[in-house]
Coordinates of C-alpha atoms and ligand atoms in Angstrom, one line a residue:
X1 CA 95.8 56.0 98.7
X2 CA 92.4 57.8 99.0
X3 CA 91.7 60.3 96.3
X4 CA 90.9 64.0 97.0
X5 CA 87.4 63.2 95.9
X6 CA 87.0 60.3 98.3
X7 CA 88.4 62.5 101.1
X8 CA 86.1 65.4 100.2
X9 CA 83.0 63.1 100.3
X10 CA 84.1 61.5 103.6
X11 CA 84.9 65.0 105.1
X12 CA 81.5 66.3 104.2
X13 CA 79.8 63.6 106.3
X14 CA 81.6 64.8 109.5
X15 CA 82.5 68.4 108.8
X16 CA 80.0 71.0 107.3
X17 CA 80.9 71.3 103.7
X18 CA 84.0 69.1 104.3
X19 CA 86.1 72.1 105.4
X20 CA 87.0 74.0 108.5
X21 CA 87.0 77.4 106.7
X22 CA 84.6 78.2 103.8
X23 CA 87.0 79.3 101.0
X24 CA 88.8 76.0 101.1
X25 CA 85.7 74.2 99.7
X26 CA 86.3 75.5 96.1
X27 CA 82.7 76.8 96.2
X28 CA 83.3 79.6 93.7
X29 CA 85.5 77.8 91.3
X30 CA 83.9 74.4 91.5
X31 CA 85.6 71.1 91.6
X32 CA 87.4 69.2 94.4
X33 CA 89.7 70.8 96.9
X34 CA 93.1 69.2 97.2
X35 CA 93.6 67.5 100.6
X36 CA 97.2 68.4 101.6
X37 CA 99.4 65.7 103.0
X38 CA 102.6 67.7 103.4
X39 CA 104.3 70.9 102.2
X40 CA 107.9 71.9 101.6
X41 CA 109.3 75.3 100.4
X42 CA 107.1 76.6 97.5
X43 CA 105.3 73.2 97.1
X44 CA 102.3 71.5 98.6
X45 CA 101.6 67.8 98.0
X46 CA 98.1 66.4 98.0
X47 CA 96.8 63.1 99.3
X48 CA 97.1 61.6 95.8
X49 CA 100.9 62.4 95.7
X50 CA 100.5 65.3 93.2
X51 CA 102.8 68.3 93.8
X52 CA 101.7 71.9 93.3
X53 CA 103.5 75.2 93.3
X54 CA 101.6 77.0 96.1
X55 CA 100.6 80.7 95.8
X56 CA 98.3 80.6 98.9
X57 CA 101.0 80.0 101.5
X58 CA 98.4 79.2 104.1
X59 CA 96.7 82.5 103.2
X60 CA 99.8 84.5 104.1
X61 CA 101.8 82.9 107.0
X62 CA 104.2 80.8 104.8
X63 CA 106.5 83.7 103.8
X64 CA 109.6 81.7 104.4
X65 CA 108.2 78.8 102.4
X66 CA 106.6 75.8 103.9
X67 CA 108.3 73.8 106.7
X68 CA 111.4 76.0 107.0
X69 CA 113.9 73.8 108.9
X70 CA 114.7 76.5 111.5
X71 CA 111.0 77.1 112.3
X72 CA 110.3 73.4 112.5
X73 CA 113.3 72.9 114.9
X74 CA 112.1 75.8 117.1
X75 CA 108.7 74.2 117.3
X76 CA 110.1 70.8 118.2
X77 CA 112.4 72.3 120.9
X78 CA 109.5 74.3 122.4
X79 CA 107.2 71.3 122.4
X80 CA 109.6 69.2 124.4
X81 CA 109.3 71.7 127.2
X82 CA 105.5 71.5 127.4
X83 CA 102.7 72.6 125.1
X84 CA 100.9 75.2 127.3
X85 CA 101.2 76.6 130.8
X86 CA 98.5 79.2 131.2
X87 CA 101.2 81.3 132.9
X88 CA 103.6 83.9 131.5
X89 CA 106.9 82.9 129.7
X90 CA 110.0 84.7 128.7
X91 CA 109.4 84.0 125.0
X92 CA 106.2 86.1 125.2
X93 CA 108.4 89.1 126.2
X94 CA 110.8 88.3 123.4
X95 CA 108.0 88.4 120.7
X96 CA 106.4 91.5 122.2
X97 CA 109.7 93.3 122.1
X98 CA 110.4 92.0 118.6
X99 CA 107.1 93.4 117.4
X100 CA 107.6 96.7 119.2
X101 CA 111.1 97.0 117.7
X102 CA 109.9 96.4 114.2
X103 CA 106.7 98.5 114.1
X104 CA 107.2 101.9 115.6
X105 CA 103.5 102.6 116.2
X106 CA 103.3 99.7 118.6
X107 CA 104.4 100.7 122.1
X108 CA 102.6 97.8 123.8
X109 CA 101.1 94.6 122.5
X110 CA 98.8 91.8 123.6
X111 CA 99.0 88.3 122.0
X112 CA 95.9 86.4 121.0
X113 CA 95.4 83.3 118.9
X114 CA 93.9 84.5 115.6
X115 CA 93.3 87.6 113.5
X116 CA 89.6 87.5 114.4
X117 CA 90.4 87.8 118.1
X118 CA 92.9 90.6 117.4
X119 CA 90.4 92.8 115.5
X120 CA 87.5 92.0 117.9
X121 CA 89.7 93.0 120.8
X122 CA 91.1 96.1 119.2
X123 CA 87.5 97.3 118.5
X124 CA 86.4 96.7 122.1
X125 CA 89.5 98.6 123.2
X126 CA 88.8 101.5 120.9
X127 CA 85.2 101.7 122.2
X128 CA 86.4 101.5 125.8
X129 CA 89.0 104.1 125.3
X130 CA 86.8 106.6 123.6
X131 CA 83.5 105.8 125.4
X132 CA 81.8 105.7 122.0
X133 CA 79.9 103.0 120.2
X134 CA 80.0 103.5 116.4
X135 CA 82.7 102.1 114.2
X136 CA 83.6 102.7 110.5
X137 CA 84.7 99.9 108.2
X138 CA 85.0 99.7 104.4
X139 CA 83.2 97.6 101.9
X140 CA 85.4 94.7 100.7
X141 CA 87.7 94.8 103.8
X142 CA 87.6 91.7 105.9
X143 CA 88.5 91.8 109.6
X144 CA 87.6 88.3 110.7
X145 CA 84.2 86.9 111.7
X146 CA 83.2 88.9 114.8
X147 CA 79.5 89.7 114.7
X148 CA 79.8 93.5 114.4
X149 CA 82.1 93.1 111.4
X150 CA 80.0 90.8 109.3
X151 CA 78.2 93.6 107.7
X152 CA 77.5 95.2 104.3
X153 CA 76.6 98.7 103.4
X154 CA 73.0 99.8 104.0
X155 CA 71.0 101.3 101.1
X156 CA 71.9 104.9 101.6
X157 CA 75.5 106.3 101.6
X158 CA 75.5 106.9 105.4
X159 CA 73.0 104.4 106.6
X160 CA 74.2 101.8 109.1
X161 CA 74.9 98.3 107.9
X162 CA 73.0 95.0 107.3
X163 CA 74.4 91.7 108.5
X164 CA 76.0 89.5 105.8
X165 CA 75.6 86.4 107.9
X166 CA 72.5 84.7 109.3
X167 CA 72.8 84.6 113.1
X168 CA 74.0 88.2 113.4
X169 CA 71.1 90.3 114.9
X170 CA 70.6 93.6 113.1
X171 CA 71.1 95.3 116.5
X172 CA 74.7 94.0 116.6
X173 CA 75.7 95.8 113.4
X174 CA 73.6 98.8 114.0
X175 CA 76.7 100.7 115.2
X176 CA 78.8 99.7 112.1
X177 CA 79.0 102.2 109.3
X178 CA 80.2 100.7 106.0
X179 CA 81.8 103.0 103.6
X180 CA 83.5 102.8 100.2
X181 CA 87.2 102.0 100.3
X182 CA 89.4 104.8 98.9
X183 CA 86.5 107.3 99.1
X184 CA 87.7 109.9 101.6
X185 CA 84.7 112.2 101.0
X186 CA 82.4 109.5 102.4
X187 CA 84.5 109.3 105.5
X188 CA 84.5 113.0 105.9
X189 CA 80.7 113.1 105.6
X190 CA 80.4 110.3 108.2
X191 CA 82.4 112.3 110.6
X192 CA 80.4 115.5 109.9
X193 CA 77.2 113.6 110.9
X194 CA 78.5 111.3 113.6
X195 CA 81.9 112.7 114.6
X196 CA 81.5 112.5 118.3
X197 CA 80.0 109.0 118.2
X198 CA 82.7 107.2 116.2
X199 CA 85.0 105.2 118.3
X200 CA 87.3 104.0 115.5
X201 CA 88.0 103.4 111.9
X202 CA 89.2 99.9 111.1
X203 CA 90.8 99.5 107.7
X204 CA 93.0 97.1 105.8
X205 CA 95.5 99.8 104.9
X206 CA 96.1 97.9 101.6
X207 CA 93.1 95.6 101.2
X208 CA 93.8 91.9 100.6
X209 CA 90.4 90.3 101.0
X210 CA 88.8 91.8 97.9
X211 CA 91.7 90.7 95.9
X212 CA 94.6 93.2 96.3
X213 CA 93.4 96.8 96.3
X214 CA 96.0 99.4 97.4
X215 CA 95.0 102.6 99.2
X216 CA 94.9 105.6 96.8
X217 CA 97.4 108.4 97.5
X218 CA 96.0 110.5 100.4
X219 CA 93.4 108.0 101.5
X220 CA 95.2 106.7 104.6
X221 CA 96.6 110.2 105.4
X222 CA 93.0 111.5 105.2
X223 CA 91.8 108.8 107.6
X224 CA 94.6 109.7 110.0
X225 CA 93.7 113.4 109.9
X226 CA 90.0 112.8 110.4
X227 CA 90.5 110.4 113.3
X228 CA 92.9 112.9 115.0
X229 CA 90.5 115.8 114.5
X230 CA 87.5 113.9 115.9
X231 CA 89.1 111.9 118.7
X232 CA 88.6 108.6 117.0
X233 CA 91.0 105.7 117.1
X234 CA 92.6 104.6 113.8
X235 CA 93.0 100.9 113.6
X236 CA 95.2 99.4 110.8
X237 CA 94.2 95.8 110.3
X238 CA 97.6 94.5 109.2
X239 CA 96.8 90.8 109.8
X240 CA 97.6 90.2 106.2
X241 CA 99.9 93.0 105.2
X242 CA 102.0 93.2 108.4
X243 CA 105.5 91.8 107.6
X244 CA 104.1 90.8 104.2
X245 CA 104.4 94.0 102.2
X246 CA 107.6 95.0 104.0
X247 CA 109.2 94.8 107.4
X248 CA 106.8 97.3 109.0
X249 CA 103.6 96.6 107.0
X250 CA 101.7 99.3 105.1
X251 CA 102.4 101.8 107.8
X252 CA 106.1 101.5 107.1
X253 CA 105.5 101.9 103.3
X254 CA 103.2 104.9 103.6
X255 CA 104.5 106.6 106.8
X256 CA 100.9 106.8 108.1
X257 CA 100.8 106.0 111.8
X258 CA 97.7 104.2 113.2
X259 CA 96.8 104.3 116.9
X260 CA 96.3 100.5 117.0
X261 CA 97.5 97.7 114.8
X262 CA 96.2 94.2 114.5
X263 CA 98.5 91.4 113.4
X264 CA 98.3 87.6 112.9
X265 CA 99.3 85.2 110.0
X266 CA 103.0 85.8 109.5
X267 CA 103.8 86.6 113.2
X268 CA 102.8 83.0 114.0
X269 CA 104.9 81.5 111.3
X270 CA 102.1 79.0 110.5
X271 CA 101.0 78.5 114.1
X272 CA 97.9 80.3 115.7
X273 CA 99.1 83.7 116.9
X274 CA 97.5 87.1 116.6
X275 CA 98.3 90.4 118.3
X276 CA 96.9 93.8 118.8
X277 CA 99.0 96.7 119.9
X278 CA 99.7 100.4 119.7
X279 CA 99.7 103.6 121.7
X280 CA 100.7 102.9 125.4
X281 CA 97.9 105.1 126.7
X282 CA 95.3 103.1 124.8
X283 CA 96.8 99.7 125.6
X284 CA 96.8 100.8 129.3
X285 CA 93.0 100.4 129.2
X286 CA 93.3 96.6 128.7
X287 CA 92.7 94.3 131.7
X288 CA 94.4 93.6 134.2
X289 CA 95.6 97.2 134.3
X290 CA 92.5 98.7 132.7
X291 CA 88.8 98.2 132.5
X292 CA 88.5 96.7 129.0
X293 CA 88.3 92.9 129.4
X294 CA 90.2 90.6 127.1
X295 CA 91.7 87.1 127.8
X296 CA 92.7 83.8 126.2
X297 CA 93.6 80.3 127.6
X298 CA 96.1 79.7 124.8
X299 CA 97.2 83.3 124.3
X300 CA 101.0 83.4 124.0
X301 CA 101.1 79.7 123.6
X302 CA 104.8 78.7 123.9
X303 CA 105.0 76.4 120.8
X304 CA 103.2 79.0 118.6
X305 CA 105.4 81.8 119.9
X306 CA 108.5 79.8 119.1
X307 CA 107.4 79.5 115.5
X308 CA 106.6 83.2 115.4
X309 CA 109.8 84.4 117.0
X310 CA 112.0 82.3 114.7
X311 CA 110.0 83.5 111.6
X312 CA 110.4 87.2 112.7
X313 CA 114.2 86.6 113.1
X314 CA 114.6 85.0 109.7
X315 CA 112.7 87.9 108.1
X316 CA 115.6 90.2 109.2
X317 CA 118.0 88.6 106.7
X318 CA 119.5 91.4 104.7
X319 CA 117.7 92.1 101.5
X320 CA 114.9 89.7 102.3
X321 CA 112.0 92.0 101.3
X322 CA 113.8 93.4 98.3
X323 CA 114.3 89.9 96.9
X324 CA 110.7 88.8 97.8
X325 CA 109.3 91.9 95.9
X326 CA 111.5 91.2 92.9
X327 CA 110.2 87.6 92.6
X328 CA 106.6 88.7 93.1
X329 CA 107.0 91.3 90.3
X330 CA 108.6 88.7 88.0
X331 CA 105.4 86.6 88.5
X332 CA 102.9 89.5 88.0
X333 CA 104.8 91.1 85.0
X334 CA 105.2 87.6 83.5
X335 CA 101.5 86.8 83.8
X336 CA 100.5 90.1 82.4
X337 CA 102.8 89.7 79.4
X338 CA 101.4 86.2 78.7
X339 CA 97.8 87.3 79.1
X340 CA 98.4 90.2 76.7
X341 CA 100.0 87.9 74.2
X342 CA 97.0 85.7 74.4
X343 CA 94.5 88.6 74.1
X344 CA 92.9 88.0 77.5
X345 CA 91.7 91.1 79.4
X346 CA 93.9 90.9 82.5
X347 CA 96.1 92.9 84.8
X348 CA 98.0 92.3 87.9
X349 CA 99.5 94.3 90.8
X350 CA 102.0 93.5 93.6
X351 CA 103.4 94.9 96.8
X352 CA 106.2 93.1 98.7
X353 CA 105.3 89.4 98.7
X354 CA 101.6 89.9 97.9
X355 CA 99.8 90.1 94.6
X356 CA 96.5 90.5 92.9
X357 CA 95.3 89.1 89.6
X358 CA 92.3 90.8 87.9
X359 CA 90.5 89.6 84.9
X360 CA 89.6 93.1 83.7
X361 CA 91.5 95.9 81.9
X362 CA 92.6 98.1 84.8
X363 CA 93.7 97.6 88.4
X364 CA 90.6 98.1 90.7
X365 CA 90.5 100.8 93.4
X366 CA 87.3 99.8 95.2
X367 CA 85.0 96.9 95.7
X368 CA 82.5 97.8 93.0
X369 CA 85.4 97.6 90.5
X370 CA 86.7 94.3 91.9
X371 CA 83.2 92.9 91.4
X372 CA 83.5 93.6 87.7
X373 CA 86.3 91.1 87.2
X374 CA 85.4 88.2 84.9
X375 CA 84.9 85.3 87.3
X376 CA 84.3 82.8 84.5
X377 CA 87.7 83.7 83.0
X378 CA 89.3 83.4 86.4
X379 CA 87.8 80.0 87.0
X380 CA 89.1 78.7 83.7
X381 CA 92.5 80.1 84.6
X382 CA 92.4 78.6 88.1
X383 CA 91.6 75.1 86.9
X384 CA 94.0 75.3 84.0
X385 CA 96.8 76.2 86.3
X386 CA 95.8 73.5 88.8
X387 CA 96.0 71.0 86.0
X388 CA 99.5 72.3 85.3
X389 CA 100.5 71.8 88.9
X390 CA 100.1 75.4 90.1
X391 CA 97.7 76.2 92.9
X392 CA 96.4 79.7 93.1
X393 CA 93.7 80.8 95.7
X394 CA 90.4 79.2 94.6
X395 CA 88.6 82.6 94.3
X396 CA 88.8 85.6 92.1
X397 CA 88.6 87.8 95.2
X398 CA 91.6 86.7 97.1
X399 CA 95.1 88.0 97.1
X400 CA 98.0 85.7 96.4
X401 CA 101.3 85.2 98.2
X402 CA 104.9 84.5 97.1
X403 CA 107.5 83.0 99.5
X404 CA 111.2 83.3 99.8
X405 CA 111.4 79.8 98.2
X406 CA 109.7 80.9 95.0
X407 CA 112.9 81.0 93.0
X408 CA 113.4 81.7 89.3
X409 CA 112.7 78.1 88.4
X410 CA 109.4 78.1 90.2
X411 CA 108.3 81.4 88.7
X412 CA 109.3 80.2 85.2
X413 CA 107.4 77.0 85.6
X414 CA 104.4 79.1 86.6
X415 CA 104.7 81.4 83.6
X416 CA 105.2 78.5 81.1
X417 CA 102.0 77.0 82.4
X418 CA 100.2 80.3 82.2
X419 CA 101.3 80.7 78.5
X420 CA 99.2 77.5 77.7
X421 CA 96.4 78.3 80.1
X422 CA 95.7 81.9 78.9
X423 CA 95.1 80.4 75.4
X424 CA 92.4 78.2 76.8
X425 CA 91.0 81.1 78.9
X426 CA 90.6 83.1 75.7
X427 CA 89.1 80.2 73.8
X428 CA 86.4 80.1 76.5
Ligands
LIG501 C1 92.9 86.7 107.7 C2 92.5 88.1 108.2 C3 91.7 88.3 109.4 C4 91.2 87.1 110.2 O1 92.3 86.4 110.7 P1 91.9 84.9 111.3 O2 93.3 84.4 111.9 O3 91.5 84.1 110.1 O4 90.9 85.0 112.3 C5 91.5 89.5 109.8 N1 91.9 90.6 109.1 C6 92.5 90.5 107.9 C7 93.0 91.7 107.2 C8 92.8 89.2 107.4 O5 93.5 89.1 106.3

């Protein structure tokens, strides 16, 4: 049996950094990533045969737990009928209708194959619809790796952004205004200066890519009002939060209605599916009916759609989200109590089946506060938990995920491990 270390070294010879997405490489925590051989329910098993309780859940999709038998069966049945046709199928109508029925702001929806594609397409659509070029995003929010979104704030409050990646020409982000999350005054100022040039605001309505940071009361409402007043499109990127924080995403929790919504992760049930949808008059601008081009060879792939549809159906079980939220709170409350007992500065937050762990004294509300978390303490916690068979995300700046299979026994095992590990975190 090859060890994780052997696999990592072998992988690094054929794959840059040994991984196909950077965070998997354990770059910020150090050590060797676990190469996963299989997963079932709340557990992942690595190549060495070690079992871990998994709080990554494939970065969100595994809300039912890994390898749910009904999802696997749906995939198997779909596969037998052919893997891809490049022609429309009835199941695509079913999943479009299922999304429209669940999320009231979505009147029409187009399927893609990833979250990146969904946000990239939504922004092109917003620009086409408004005839404007500039977009607003927020520091710490992640919307996939499209050029115009790989951007950090410029030096002044309302200066346009700088690329965060080599290979992105400054001209490509020159239309992207990066503002502070939860700072409505900054957005109001941006609209004062650039109101008739701004095509859209794109926002994670609750941010999950700078750890978990919830919108402050009034923030999303304010964005809605400014967009309406200035004729800009409000895009909620619910790739992570949609069907994760509740059946209708953050828009269902807050009652704030975006013009466009992007989805992915859970709606594919572990297969590559993304989607963008919203107001029918905006969606009517998409090709072939409209003049905004968007396409995909594998969009609406029948095997992926089968996994997504089955997942959406299983999420409708009565009390599903209530129970998920209860289990997630047991985890975060339990961790908080054990950290406090050990004297470690720590707090935690949760919404639905999503949580944040912060090695600082209070729950952060913006990127600058998230950056103040003690990453050394987090890294000790991460590796300590891993040694106890519990796999959290390998970064202090990622949200965590609980599935329907994280029962009391699984949570208790986690908390018992944390009781030991917080002692070593404090000892330093
Ligand atoms: C994961 C994520 C994306 C990117 O999705 P991919 O499928 O990885 O391309 C975009 N937006 C948000 C909010 C995400 O969490």
